[in-house]
Coordinates of C-alpha atoms and ligand atoms in Angstrom, one line a residue:
X726 CA 0.0 0.0 0.0
X727 CA 1.2 3.5 -0.8
X728 CA 0.6 6.2 1.7
X729 CA 1.0 9.7 0.3
X730 CA 2.2 12.1 3.0
X731 CA -0.3 14.7 1.9
X732 CA -3.0 12.4 3.2
X733 CA -1.9 12.9 6.8
X734 CA -4.3 12.6 9.6
X735 CA -2.7 15.5 11.4
X736 CA -5.3 18.1 12.4
X737 CA -4.8 21.5 10.8
X738 CA -5.7 24.8 12.2
X739 CA -7.2 25.9 8.9
X740 CA -10.4 27.7 8.0
X741 CA -12.6 25.0 9.4
X742 CA -10.4 24.6 12.5
X743 CA -11.6 25.5 16.0
X744 CA -12.0 29.0 17.3
X745 CA -9.2 29.5 19.7
X746 CA -9.9 31.4 22.9
X747 CA -6.4 32.9 22.9
X748 CA -3.8 33.7 20.2
X749 CA -1.2 31.6 22.1
X750 CA -3.5 28.5 21.4
X751 CA -3.5 29.2 17.7
X752 CA 0.2 29.6 17.8
X753 CA 0.6 26.3 19.7
X754 CA -1.7 24.5 17.1
X755 CA 0.4 25.9 14.3
X756 CA 3.5 24.7 16.1
X757 CA 2.0 21.2 16.5
X758 CA 1.0 21.2 12.8
X759 CA 4.5 22.1 11.7
X760 CA 5.9 19.1 13.6
X761 CA 3.0 16.9 12.4
X762 CA 1.9 16.1 15.9
X763 CA -1.9 15.3 16.0
X764 CA -4.0 17.4 18.3
X765 CA -7.6 18.0 19.5
X766 CA -8.7 21.3 21.0
X767 CA -10.5 21.2 24.3
X768 CA -12.0 17.8 23.7
X769 CA -12.9 17.0 27.3
X770 CA -13.9 18.7 30.5
X771 CA -13.0 17.2 33.9
X772 CA -15.4 17.9 36.8
X773 CA -13.3 19.0 39.8
X774 CA -15.8 19.9 42.5
X775 CA -19.4 19.0 43.2
X776 CA -22.1 20.5 45.4
X777 CA -25.4 18.7 46.0
X778 CA -24.7 16.4 43.1
X779 CA -24.0 19.3 40.8
X780 CA -20.7 20.1 39.1
X781 CA -19.6 23.5 40.5
X782 CA -16.0 23.5 39.1
X783 CA -14.5 21.8 36.1
X784 CA -11.3 22.0 34.1
X785 CA -11.0 21.9 30.3
X786 CA -7.4 21.5 29.2
X787 CA -6.6 23.4 26.0
X788 CA -5.2 20.5 24.0
X789 CA -5.2 16.7 23.8
X790 CA -2.4 15.0 21.9
X791 CA -3.7 11.5 21.1
X792 CA -0.4 10.1 19.9
X793 CA 1.2 10.9 23.3
X794 CA -2.0 10.5 25.3
X795 CA -1.2 13.9 26.8
X796 CA -3.3 16.9 27.8
X797 CA -1.6 20.3 27.5
X798 CA -2.7 23.4 29.3
X799 CA -1.0 26.6 28.0
X800 CA -0.2 29.2 30.5
X801 CA 1.2 32.7 30.6
X802 CA 3.7 34.2 32.9
X803 CA 1.0 36.0 34.9
X804 CA 1.5 34.8 38.4
X805 CA -2.1 35.0 39.6
X806 CA -3.3 32.9 36.7
X807 CA -0.5 30.4 37.0
X808 CA -1.2 29.8 40.7
X809 CA -4.9 29.1 39.9
X810 CA -4.0 26.8 37.1
X811 CA -1.5 24.9 39.2
X812 CA -4.2 24.3 41.8
X813 CA -6.6 23.0 39.2
X814 CA -4.0 20.7 37.6
X815 CA -3.1 19.4 41.1
X816 CA -6.8 18.6 41.8
X817 CA -7.2 17.0 38.4
X818 CA -4.2 14.8 39.0
X819 CA -5.7 13.7 42.4
X820 CA -9.1 12.9 40.9
X821 CA -7.9 11.4 37.6
X822 CA -4.5 9.9 38.3
X823 CA -4.4 8.1 35.0
X824 CA -4.7 11.4 33.0
X825 CA -1.4 12.8 31.8
X826 CA -1.3 16.6 31.7
X827 CA 1.4 19.3 31.4
X828 CA 1.2 23.0 32.1
X829 CA 3.2 24.6 29.3
X830 CA 4.7 28.1 29.0
X831 CA 5.2 29.6 25.6
X832 CA 9.0 29.5 26.0
X833 CA 8.7 25.8 26.6
X834 CA 7.1 24.9 23.3
X835 CA 10.3 23.5 21.9
X836 CA 11.2 21.8 25.1
X837 CA 8.1 19.7 24.9
X838 CA 9.3 18.2 21.5
X839 CA 11.8 16.1 23.3
X840 CA 8.9 14.3 25.0
X841 CA 7.6 13.4 21.6
X842 CA 10.7 11.9 20.2
X843 CA 12.1 15.1 18.7
X844 CA 15.0 15.3 21.1
X845 CA 17.7 15.6 18.6
X846 CA 16.6 18.9 17.1
X847 CA 19.3 21.3 18.4
X848 CA 21.5 18.4 19.5
X849 CA 22.3 17.7 15.9
X850 CA 23.2 21.4 15.6
X851 CA 20.0 21.9 13.6
X852 CA 17.9 24.7 14.8
X853 CA 14.1 24.4 14.5
X854 CA 14.1 27.5 12.2
X855 CA 16.4 25.7 9.8
X856 CA 13.7 23.2 9.0
X857 CA 11.6 24.1 6.0
X858 CA 8.9 21.5 6.5
X859 CA 8.5 18.3 8.6
X860 CA 7.3 15.7 6.1
X861 CA 6.8 12.8 8.5
X862 CA 6.6 12.8 12.3
X863 CA 8.2 10.1 14.4
X864 CA 4.6 8.8 15.2
X865 CA 3.7 8.7 11.5
X866 CA 6.9 6.8 10.7
X867 CA 6.4 4.4 13.5
X868 CA 2.7 3.7 12.5
X869 CA 3.6 3.0 8.9
X870 CA 6.6 0.8 9.8
X871 CA 4.4 -1.3 12.0
X872 CA 1.9 -1.7 9.1
X873 CA 4.7 -2.7 6.7
X874 CA 6.0 -5.2 9.3
X875 CA 2.5 -6.8 9.6
X876 CA 2.1 -7.0 5.8
X877 CA 5.5 -8.6 5.3
X878 CA 4.9 -11.0 8.2
X879 CA 1.6 -12.1 6.5
X880 CA 3.1 -12.4 3.0
X881 CA 6.1 -14.5 4.3
X882 CA 3.9 -16.7 6.5
X883 CA 5.6 -20.1 7.0
X884 CA 8.9 -18.8 5.5
X885 CA 12.1 -17.3 6.8
X886 CA 13.8 -14.4 5.0
X887 CA 16.9 -12.4 4.6
X888 CA 16.7 -8.6 5.0
X889 CA 19.3 -6.9 2.9
X890 CA 19.9 -3.3 3.9
X891 CA 21.7 -0.8 1.7
X892 CA 24.0 1.3 4.0
X893 CA 23.9 3.7 5.5
X894 CA 20.6 5.4 5.1
X895 CA 18.8 2.2 6.1
X896 CA 20.2 2.2 9.6
X897 CA 17.0 3.1 11.6
X898 CA 14.4 1.8 9.1
X899 CA 15.9 -1.6 9.0
X900 CA 16.3 -1.8 12.7
X901 CA 12.7 -0.8 13.3
X902 CA 11.3 -2.9 10.5
X903 CA 13.1 -6.0 11.5
X904 CA 11.7 -5.8 15.0
X905 CA 8.1 -5.7 13.8
X906 CA 8.4 -8.6 11.4
X907 CA 7.3 -11.8 13.2
X908 CA 9.1 -14.2 10.9
X909 CA 12.5 -15.8 11.4
X910 CA 15.0 -13.6 9.6
X911 CA 18.7 -12.9 9.0
X912 CA 20.0 -9.4 8.4
X913 CA 22.8 -8.5 6.0
X914 CA 24.2 -5.3 4.5
X915 CA 25.4 -3.9 1.2
X916 CA 27.3 -0.7 0.6
X917 CA 27.8 0.9 -2.7
X918 CA 30.4 3.3 -4.0
X919 CA 29.8 5.5 -7.0
X920 CA 32.9 6.6 -8.9
X921 CA 33.2 8.7 -12.1
X922 CA 35.5 6.2 -13.8
X923 CA 34.3 2.9 -12.5
X924 CA 30.6 3.7 -12.1
X925 CA 28.5 2.2 -9.4
X926 CA 30.1 -0.7 -7.6
X927 CA 29.8 -2.7 -4.4
X928 CA 32.0 -1.4 -1.7
X929 CA 30.9 -3.8 1.0
X930 CA 29.3 -7.1 -0.1
X931 CA 26.9 -9.4 1.7
X932 CA 28.4 -11.8 4.2
X933 CA 25.6 -14.4 3.6
X934 CA 25.0 -16.7 0.7
X935 CA 21.5 -15.8 -0.5
X936 CA 21.1 -18.6 -3.0
X937 CA 17.7 -20.3 -2.5
X938 CA 16.7 -17.7 0.2
X939 CA 13.8 -15.3 0.2
X940 CA 15.5 -12.0 0.1
X941 CA 13.8 -8.7 0.9
X942 CA 15.9 -5.7 -0.1
X943 CA 15.3 -2.8 2.2
X944 CA 16.0 0.7 0.8
X945 CA 15.7 4.1 2.4
X946 CA 14.6 6.0 -0.6
X947 CA 14.0 5.3 -4.3
X948 CA 14.5 8.2 -6.6
X949 CA 15.6 7.5 -10.2
X950 CA 15.6 3.8 -9.5
X951 CA 19.2 3.5 -10.8
X952 CA 20.7 2.4 -7.5
X953 CA 18.0 -0.2 -7.0
X954 CA 18.2 -1.5 -10.5
X955 CA 21.9 -2.0 -10.1
X956 CA 21.5 -3.9 -6.8
X957 CA 18.6 -6.0 -8.1
X958 CA 20.7 -7.2 -11.1
X959 CA 23.6 -8.1 -8.8
X960 CA 21.4 -10.0 -6.3
X961 CA 19.4 -11.8 -9.0
X962 CA 22.6 -13.4 -10.3
X963 CA 23.0 -15.1 -7.0
X964 CA 19.7 -17.0 -7.5
X965 CA 17.7 -16.2 -4.4
X966 CA 14.4 -18.1 -4.1
X967 CA 12.6 -14.7 -4.3
X968 CA 13.7 -11.1 -4.4
X969 CA 11.4 -8.2 -3.3
X970 CA 11.9 -4.6 -2.4
X971 CA 10.7 -2.6 0.5
X972 CA 11.4 1.1 0.4
X973 CA 10.6 3.6 3.1
X974 CA 10.2 6.5 0.8
X975 CA 9.4 6.7 -2.9
X976 CA 9.9 9.8 -5.1
X977 CA 8.0 8.4 -8.0
X978 CA 8.2 11.6 -9.9
X979 CA 11.9 11.1 -10.4
X980 CA 11.8 7.6 -11.7
X981 CA 14.0 6.9 -14.7
X982 CA 14.1 3.1 -14.7
X983 CA 11.1 1.0 -13.7
X984 CA 11.8 -0.9 -10.5
X985 CA 9.4 -3.3 -8.8
X986 CA 9.0 -1.9 -5.3
X987 CA 6.5 -4.2 -3.6
X988 CA 6.4 -2.4 -0.2
X989 CA 6.4 1.4 0.0
X990 CA 6.3 3.3 3.2
X991 CA 5.4 6.8 1.8
X992 CA 5.2 8.3 -1.6
X993 CA 6.9 11.8 -1.2
X994 CA 7.2 14.8 -3.5
X995 CA 10.5 15.5 -5.3
X996 CA 12.3 17.3 -2.5
X997 CA 15.6 16.4 -0.8
X998 CA 14.8 15.0 2.6
X999 CA 16.9 14.2 5.7
X1000 CA 16.4 12.4 9.0
X1001 CA 15.5 8.9 10.2
X1002 CA 18.7 7.6 8.6
X1003 CA 18.8 9.9 5.5
X1004 CA 21.7 12.3 5.5
X1005 CA 23.0 15.4 3.9
X1006 CA 26.8 15.0 3.8
X1007 CA 26.6 12.5 6.7
X1008 CA 24.6 14.9 8.9
X1009 CA 21.0 14.7 10.2
X1010 CA 20.7 10.9 10.1
X1011 CA 19.7 10.9 13.8
X1012 CA 16.7 13.2 13.4
X1013 CA 13.8 11.1 14.4
X1014 CA 11.5 12.7 11.8
X1015 CA 11.9 13.2 8.1
X1016 CA 12.1 16.8 6.9
X1017 CA 13.0 19.2 4.2
X1018 CA 15.7 21.7 5.2
X1019 CA 15.9 25.3 4.3
X1020 CA 18.2 26.1 1.4
X1021 CA 20.5 28.1 3.7
X1022 CA 21.5 24.9 5.5
X1023 CA 22.9 23.5 2.3
X1024 CA 24.5 26.8 1.5
X1025 CA 26.0 27.2 4.9
X1026 CA 29.7 26.6 5.3
X1027 CA 29.7 25.0 8.7
X1028 CA 27.6 21.9 8.5
X1029 CA 27.7 21.6 4.7
X1030 CA 31.4 20.9 4.7
X1031 CA 31.5 17.9 7.1
X1032 CA 32.4 15.5 4.3
X1033 CA 33.6 18.0 1.7
X1034 CA 32.3 19.7 -1.4
X1035 CA 29.6 22.3 -1.5
X1036 CA 26.4 21.9 0.2
X1037 CA 24.2 22.2 -2.9
X1038 CA 25.9 19.3 -4.6
X1039 CA 24.5 16.5 -2.4
X1040 CA 21.0 17.9 -2.7
X1041 CA 21.3 18.3 -6.4
X1042 CA 22.6 14.7 -6.8
X1043 CA 19.4 13.3 -5.4
X1044 CA 17.1 15.8 -7.2
X1045 CA 18.9 15.7 -10.6
X1046 CA 19.0 12.2 -12.1
X1047 CA 21.5 13.2 -14.8
X1048 CA 24.1 13.8 -12.1
X1049 CA 23.7 10.6 -10.2
X1050 CA 26.0 8.4 -12.4
X1051 CA 28.6 11.1 -13.2
X1052 CA 29.5 12.6 -9.9
X1053 CA 32.7 11.5 -8.3
X1054 CA 32.1 9.9 -4.9
X1055 CA 28.4 10.7 -4.5
X1056 CA 28.5 9.5 -1.0
X1057 CA 27.6 6.4 1.0
X1058 CA 23.8 6.4 0.7
Ligands
LIG1541 P1 18.4 6.7 -7.0 O1 19.5 5.8 -7.5 O2 18.2 7.9 -7.8 O3 17.0 6.0 -6.9 O4 18.8 7.2 -5.6 C1 18.7 6.5 -4.5 C2 19.8 6.9 -3.4 O5 20.0 8.4 -3.5 C3 19.2 6.7 -2.1 O6 19.6 5.4 -1.6 C4 19.9 7.8 -1.2 O7 21.1 7.4 -0.8 C5 20.0 8.9 -2.2 N1 18.9 9.9 -2.1 C6 18.0 10.1 -3.0 N2 17.1 11.0 -2.6 C7 17.5 11.4 -1.3 C8 17.0 12.4 -0.4 O8 16.0 13.1 -0.6 N3 17.7 12.5 0.8 C9 18.9 11.7 1.0 N4 19.3 10.8 0.2 C10 18.7 10.7 -1.0

């Protein structure tokens, strides 16, 4: 099944969105949308005090984040309001101990991301304002990887398989996928080199003999299809019992050669993406989400020169099919 990222279930604070009581709430909703964190606005009121069987006090937290099962109450720096809110939150926690709630100041918006698996923003020397667009959130990736794992487990019922990952972009996807496949499996890795004179070649070959085995080739992203086509030809010569492909991301628009990708995580637009294993000059692999970076990041001297060359080149290599086969040392994938 192909899931286009545009069909996200993330709530948007658009024209049909809720009427927010306070501008800070609209700002928080936009912040959540940017990071593709699903939210609901004031979905539930919690009675806090009763008199003669009637509710005389209740508390309606501003937001509910279903993926984190967390209520968020925004607060200002105004001390009188904060004290009252603290009291209400304390009472809510006493009465409803299973309910998770945080009181959040505006300055803490980014701090809360670390709770949602976004901890490596900043740590990777990437500032939030350098991100153009978050394409896939950690929760969305996790959900889809679980679906792929289920599908693969069903399709390979009664069989064992060999997962072949193409280094290095595959690092996290393969690790996560392997753990949700409920069939016996072996894991092996390939690494390619791309050289102007010698063309694409295998830099690191498989350790395992795959003859007669069911092989599932796991790729981070399929773009022109040239890389995959080369690997498929190499692996087919080794006569596996079957050979299928699972790619986390598919930029179908860029396809030059047809490649049979049986399992696709997400179909994405033709933009250079990083995160969840995908790099830009070896950086940003450890971002837990997948995003498009602002142009200035590629143009910057600092990060862009970790491996050498100008920043623009790596992005262009992925976006421009004509450059893929001719660039000297395109990188390690
Ligand atoms: P293809 O041969 O054009 O299909 O390109 C596939 C390889 O290019 C992938 O395995 C990645 O290493 C790299 N690549 C393509 N698009 C991107 C991207 O958006 N971000 C990071 N790497 C990419």
